[in-house]
CSV table of C-alpha atoms in Angstrom, one decimal:
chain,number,residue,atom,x,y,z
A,613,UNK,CA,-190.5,-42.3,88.9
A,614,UNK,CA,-190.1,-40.0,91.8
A,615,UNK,CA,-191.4,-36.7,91.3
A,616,UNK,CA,-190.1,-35.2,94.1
A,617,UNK,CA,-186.9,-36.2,95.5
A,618,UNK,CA,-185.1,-35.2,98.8
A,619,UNK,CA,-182.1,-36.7,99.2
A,620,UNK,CA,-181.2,-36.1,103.1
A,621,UNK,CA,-183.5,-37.8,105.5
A,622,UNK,CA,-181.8,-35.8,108.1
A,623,UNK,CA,-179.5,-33.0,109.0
A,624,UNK,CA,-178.2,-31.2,111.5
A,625,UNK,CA,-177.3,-27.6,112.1
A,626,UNK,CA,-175.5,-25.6,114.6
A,627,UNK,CA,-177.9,-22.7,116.2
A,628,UNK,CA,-177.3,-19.3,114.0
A,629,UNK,CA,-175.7,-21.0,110.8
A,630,UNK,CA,-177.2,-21.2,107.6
A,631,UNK,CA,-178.5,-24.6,106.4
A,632,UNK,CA,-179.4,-25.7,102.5
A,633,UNK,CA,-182.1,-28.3,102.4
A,634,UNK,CA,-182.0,-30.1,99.0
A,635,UNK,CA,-184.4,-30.6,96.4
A,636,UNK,CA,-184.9,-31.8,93.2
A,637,UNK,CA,-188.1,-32.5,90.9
A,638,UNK,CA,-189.0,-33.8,88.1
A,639,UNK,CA,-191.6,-32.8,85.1
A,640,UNK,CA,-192.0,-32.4,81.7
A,641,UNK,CA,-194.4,-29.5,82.0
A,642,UNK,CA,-193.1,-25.9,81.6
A,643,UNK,CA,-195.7,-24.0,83.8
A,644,UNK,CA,-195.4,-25.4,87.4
A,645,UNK,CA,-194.9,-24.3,91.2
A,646,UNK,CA,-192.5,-25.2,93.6
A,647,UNK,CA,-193.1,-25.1,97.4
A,648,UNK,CA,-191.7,-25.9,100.9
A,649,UNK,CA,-193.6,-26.8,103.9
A,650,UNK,CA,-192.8,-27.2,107.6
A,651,UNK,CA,-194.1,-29.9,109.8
A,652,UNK,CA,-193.3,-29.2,113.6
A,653,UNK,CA,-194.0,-32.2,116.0
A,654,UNK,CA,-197.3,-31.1,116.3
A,655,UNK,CA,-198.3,-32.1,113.1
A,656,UNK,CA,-199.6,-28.9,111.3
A,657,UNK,CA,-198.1,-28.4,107.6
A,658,UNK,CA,-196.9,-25.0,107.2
A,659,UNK,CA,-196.1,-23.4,104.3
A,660,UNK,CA,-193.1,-21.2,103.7
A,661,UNK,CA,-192.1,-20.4,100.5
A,662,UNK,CA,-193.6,-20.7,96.9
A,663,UNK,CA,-191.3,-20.5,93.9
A,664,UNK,CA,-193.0,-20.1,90.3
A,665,UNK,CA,-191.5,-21.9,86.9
A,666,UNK,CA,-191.5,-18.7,85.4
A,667,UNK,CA,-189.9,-16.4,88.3
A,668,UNK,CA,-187.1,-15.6,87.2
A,669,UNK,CA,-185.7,-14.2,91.3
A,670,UNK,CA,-185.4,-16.2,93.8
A,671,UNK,CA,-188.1,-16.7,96.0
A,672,UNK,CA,-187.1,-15.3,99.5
A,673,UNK,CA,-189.6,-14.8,102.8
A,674,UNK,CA,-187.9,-13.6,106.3
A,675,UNK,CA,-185.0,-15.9,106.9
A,676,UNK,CA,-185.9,-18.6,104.3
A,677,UNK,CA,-184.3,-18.5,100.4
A,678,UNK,CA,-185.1,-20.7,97.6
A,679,UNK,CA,-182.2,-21.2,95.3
A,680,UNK,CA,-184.4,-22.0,92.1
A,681,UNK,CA,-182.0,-23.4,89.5
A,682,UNK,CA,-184.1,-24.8,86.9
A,683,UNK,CA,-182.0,-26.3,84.6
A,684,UNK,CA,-180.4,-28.5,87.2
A,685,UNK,CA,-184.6,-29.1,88.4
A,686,UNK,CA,-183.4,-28.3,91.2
A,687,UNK,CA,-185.4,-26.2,93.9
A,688,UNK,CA,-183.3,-26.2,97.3
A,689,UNK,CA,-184.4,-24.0,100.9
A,690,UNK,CA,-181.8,-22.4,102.3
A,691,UNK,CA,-182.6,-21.1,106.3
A,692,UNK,CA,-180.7,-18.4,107.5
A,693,UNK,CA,-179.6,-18.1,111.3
A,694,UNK,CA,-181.1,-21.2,112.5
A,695,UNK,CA,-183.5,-20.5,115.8
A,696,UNK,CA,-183.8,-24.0,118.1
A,697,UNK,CA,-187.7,-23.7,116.8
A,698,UNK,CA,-186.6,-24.5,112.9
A,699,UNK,CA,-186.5,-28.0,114.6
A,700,UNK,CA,-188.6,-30.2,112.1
A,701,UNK,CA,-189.8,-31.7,109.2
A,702,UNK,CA,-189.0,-30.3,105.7
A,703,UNK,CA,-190.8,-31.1,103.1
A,704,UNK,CA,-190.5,-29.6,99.2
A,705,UNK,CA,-193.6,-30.2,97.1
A,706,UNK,CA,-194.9,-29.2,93.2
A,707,UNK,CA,-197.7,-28.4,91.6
A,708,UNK,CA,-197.7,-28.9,87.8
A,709,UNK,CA,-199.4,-28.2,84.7
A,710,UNK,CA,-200.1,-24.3,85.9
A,711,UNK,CA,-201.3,-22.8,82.8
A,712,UNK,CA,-204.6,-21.7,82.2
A,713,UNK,CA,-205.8,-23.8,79.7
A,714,UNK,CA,-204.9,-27.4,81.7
A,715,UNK,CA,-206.1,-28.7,84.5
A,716,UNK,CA,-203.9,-28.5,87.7
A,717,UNK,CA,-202.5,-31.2,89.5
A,718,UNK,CA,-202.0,-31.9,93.2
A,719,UNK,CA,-199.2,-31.1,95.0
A,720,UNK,CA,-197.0,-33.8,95.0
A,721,UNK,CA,-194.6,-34.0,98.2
A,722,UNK,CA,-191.3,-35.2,98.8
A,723,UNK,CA,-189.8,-38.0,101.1
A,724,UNK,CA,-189.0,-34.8,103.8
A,725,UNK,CA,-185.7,-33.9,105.4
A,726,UNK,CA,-185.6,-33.9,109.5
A,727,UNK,CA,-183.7,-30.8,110.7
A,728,UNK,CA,-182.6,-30.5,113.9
A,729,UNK,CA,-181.0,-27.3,115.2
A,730,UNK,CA,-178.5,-27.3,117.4
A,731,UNK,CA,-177.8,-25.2,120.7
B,989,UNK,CA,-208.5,-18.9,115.4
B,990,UNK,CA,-206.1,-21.5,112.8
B,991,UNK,CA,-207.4,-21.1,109.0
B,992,UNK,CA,-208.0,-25.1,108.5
B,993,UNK,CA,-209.7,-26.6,111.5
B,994,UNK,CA,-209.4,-30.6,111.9
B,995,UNK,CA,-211.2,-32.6,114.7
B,996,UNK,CA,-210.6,-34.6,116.5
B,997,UNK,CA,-206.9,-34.3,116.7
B,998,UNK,CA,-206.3,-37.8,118.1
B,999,UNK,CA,-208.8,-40.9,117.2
B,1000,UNK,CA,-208.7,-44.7,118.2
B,1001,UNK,CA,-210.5,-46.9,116.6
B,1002,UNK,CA,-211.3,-50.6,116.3
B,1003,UNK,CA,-211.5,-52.3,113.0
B,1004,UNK,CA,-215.4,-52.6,113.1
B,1005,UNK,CA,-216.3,-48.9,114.3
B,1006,UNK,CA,-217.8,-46.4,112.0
B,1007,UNK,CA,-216.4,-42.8,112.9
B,1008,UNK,CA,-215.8,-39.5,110.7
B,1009,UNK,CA,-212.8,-36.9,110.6
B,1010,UNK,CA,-214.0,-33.4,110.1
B,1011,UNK,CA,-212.3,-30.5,108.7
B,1012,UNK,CA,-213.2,-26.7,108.3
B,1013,UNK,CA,-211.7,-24.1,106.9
B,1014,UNK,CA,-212.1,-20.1,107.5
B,1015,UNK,CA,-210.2,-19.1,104.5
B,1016,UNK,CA,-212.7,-18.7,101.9
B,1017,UNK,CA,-210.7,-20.8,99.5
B,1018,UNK,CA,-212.7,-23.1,96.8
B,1019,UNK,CA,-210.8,-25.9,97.2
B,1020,UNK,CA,-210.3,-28.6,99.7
B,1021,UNK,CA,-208.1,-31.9,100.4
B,1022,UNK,CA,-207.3,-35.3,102.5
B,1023,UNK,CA,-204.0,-36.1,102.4
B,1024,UNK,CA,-202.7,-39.4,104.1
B,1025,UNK,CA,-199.4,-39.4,106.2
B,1026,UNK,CA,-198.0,-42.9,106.8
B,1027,UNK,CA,-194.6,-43.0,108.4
B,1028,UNK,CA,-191.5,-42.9,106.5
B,1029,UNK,CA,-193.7,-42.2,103.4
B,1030,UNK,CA,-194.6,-39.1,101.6
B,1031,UNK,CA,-197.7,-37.2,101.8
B,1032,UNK,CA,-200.1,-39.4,100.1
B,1033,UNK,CA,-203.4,-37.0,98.4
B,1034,UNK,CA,-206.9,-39.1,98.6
B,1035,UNK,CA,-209.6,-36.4,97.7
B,1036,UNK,CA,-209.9,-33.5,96.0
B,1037,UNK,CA,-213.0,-31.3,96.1
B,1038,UNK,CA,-213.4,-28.3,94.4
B,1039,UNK,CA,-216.6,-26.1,94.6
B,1040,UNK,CA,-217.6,-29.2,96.8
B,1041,UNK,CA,-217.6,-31.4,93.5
B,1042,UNK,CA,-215.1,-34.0,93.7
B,1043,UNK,CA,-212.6,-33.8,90.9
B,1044,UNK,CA,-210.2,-36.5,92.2
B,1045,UNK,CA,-210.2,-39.6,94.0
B,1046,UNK,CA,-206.9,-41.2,94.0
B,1047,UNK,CA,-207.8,-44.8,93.9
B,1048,UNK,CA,-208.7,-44.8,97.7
B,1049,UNK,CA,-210.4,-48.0,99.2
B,1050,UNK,CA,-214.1,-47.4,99.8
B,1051,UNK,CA,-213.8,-47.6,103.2
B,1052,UNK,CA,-212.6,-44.1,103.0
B,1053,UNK,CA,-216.0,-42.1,102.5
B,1054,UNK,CA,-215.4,-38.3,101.7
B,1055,UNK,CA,-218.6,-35.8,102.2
B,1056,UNK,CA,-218.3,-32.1,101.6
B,1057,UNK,CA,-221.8,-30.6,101.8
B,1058,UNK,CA,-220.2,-26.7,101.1
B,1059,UNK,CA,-217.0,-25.4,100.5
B,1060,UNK,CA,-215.5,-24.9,104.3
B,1061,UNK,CA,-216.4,-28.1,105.4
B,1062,UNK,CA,-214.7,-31.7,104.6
B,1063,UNK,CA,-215.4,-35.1,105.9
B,1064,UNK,CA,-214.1,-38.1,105.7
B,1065,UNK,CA,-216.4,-41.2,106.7
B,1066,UNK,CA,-214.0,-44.7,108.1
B,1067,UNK,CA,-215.9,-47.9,108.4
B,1068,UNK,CA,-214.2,-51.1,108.6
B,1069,UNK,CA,-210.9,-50.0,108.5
B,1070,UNK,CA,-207.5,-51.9,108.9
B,1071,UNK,CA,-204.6,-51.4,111.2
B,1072,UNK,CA,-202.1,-50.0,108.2
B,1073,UNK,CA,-205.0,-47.2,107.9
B,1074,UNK,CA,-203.3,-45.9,110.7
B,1075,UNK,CA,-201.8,-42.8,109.7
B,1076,UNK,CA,-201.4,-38.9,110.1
B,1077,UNK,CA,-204.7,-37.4,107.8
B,1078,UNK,CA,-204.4,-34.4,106.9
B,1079,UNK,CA,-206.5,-31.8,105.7
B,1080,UNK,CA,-206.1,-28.8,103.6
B,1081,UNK,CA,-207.3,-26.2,101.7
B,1082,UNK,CA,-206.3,-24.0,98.3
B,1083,UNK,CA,-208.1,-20.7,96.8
B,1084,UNK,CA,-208.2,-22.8,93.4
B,1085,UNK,CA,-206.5,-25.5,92.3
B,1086,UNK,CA,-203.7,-23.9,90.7
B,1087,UNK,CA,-200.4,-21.8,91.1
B,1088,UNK,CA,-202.0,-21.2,95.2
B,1089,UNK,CA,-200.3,-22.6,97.9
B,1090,UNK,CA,-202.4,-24.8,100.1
B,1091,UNK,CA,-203.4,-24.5,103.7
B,1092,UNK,CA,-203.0,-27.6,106.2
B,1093,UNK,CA,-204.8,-28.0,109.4
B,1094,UNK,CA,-202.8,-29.7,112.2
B,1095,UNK,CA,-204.4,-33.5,111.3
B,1096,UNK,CA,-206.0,-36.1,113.4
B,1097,UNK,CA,-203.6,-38.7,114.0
B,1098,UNK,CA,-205.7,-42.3,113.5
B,1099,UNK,CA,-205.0,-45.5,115.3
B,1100,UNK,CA,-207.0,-48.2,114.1
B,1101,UNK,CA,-206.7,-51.7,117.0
């Protein structure tokens, strides 16, 4: 089964609007992370936002939000006043099995949602 | 100067050539990765290394070599490889192997002829 799932290969957003890229995730484990990564064209991952299991705000960083509801599993990026250089791949990712005491797993990435910003 | 370094950024090989991707990272995190990025498939994770001991090695063919003599550098040997090894490989780094984000370098994009 899919850890990770995002369900829109691609969208499209009109420069300045907001846009929700959706995620959901899977696990059993009650101490993981949640994260969001940017690939540009160029190929470079970059990360952008890191939610924890146990958070119990939202993450937010500049113009990107992540709407954390956990009982849903769900772990969506919202970007605020889309710029024409939020162009690019989105991917979500999780790391579980956090606590102390276990080992940590990799991060496991989703399929990745194609945003393209329009002028 | 980028925290996670990856050369080279473009690579052509044949199926019989022997080459080696190369990755650094200026960080000072513990922990370093190879990920493999086919198209129209997720992020796949080959090697993990941490405290340049390997701790996982997801089931990669052994044409896929990985060497990691300290903990900023990362290597990853190809001999013999086959045209569906051509991919995006991606390299990246973690302070630790838990609740840390990780750190990509922009990747080395393979075409094996």
């Amino acid at each position: 089964a899919q850890k990770i799932t995002q369900t829109q290969p691609g969208m499209f957003v009109q420069e300045k609007e907001a846009v929700t890229l959706d995620c959901t995730y899977d696990t059993s484990d009650q101490s993981y992370g949640l994260f969001w990564y940017k690939q540009p064209s160029s190929g470079e991952m970059i990360f952008l936002i890191y939610q924890g299991s146990y958070d119990e705000q939202n993450a937010t960083e500049g113009r990107y939000s992540l709407n954390f509801q956990k009982a849903r599993k769900s772990a969506n990026l919202v970007i605020s006043a889309s710029q024409l250089g939020d162009s690019a791949m989105y991917f979500c990712a999780m790391r579980e099995r956090l606590i102390s005491s276990g080992s940590a797993r990799q991060l496991t990435f989703g399929s990745g949602t194609q945003l393209t910003v329009l002028p | 100067e980028t925290g996670v370094t990856q050369t080279p950024r473009h690579l052509v090989m044949g199926m019989t050539n022997k080459k080696s991707l190369k990755c650094e990272q200026h960080l000072g995190h513990n922990a370093m990765y190879w990920y493999k990025q086919s198209a129209k498939k997720p992020l796949e994770l080959m090697f993990v290394y941490n405290f340049k001991e390997q701790t996982e090695n997801n089931s990669v063919p052994s044409r896929f070599s990985p060497e990691c003599p300290n903990s900023s550098h990362l290597f990853l040997h190809l001999h013999t490889l086959q045209p569906e090894d051509s991919a995006l490989y991606l390299c990246a780094s973690s302070q630790g192997l838990k609740n840390t984000e990780a750190f990509f370098g922009q990747g080395t994009r393979l075409t094996v002829v």
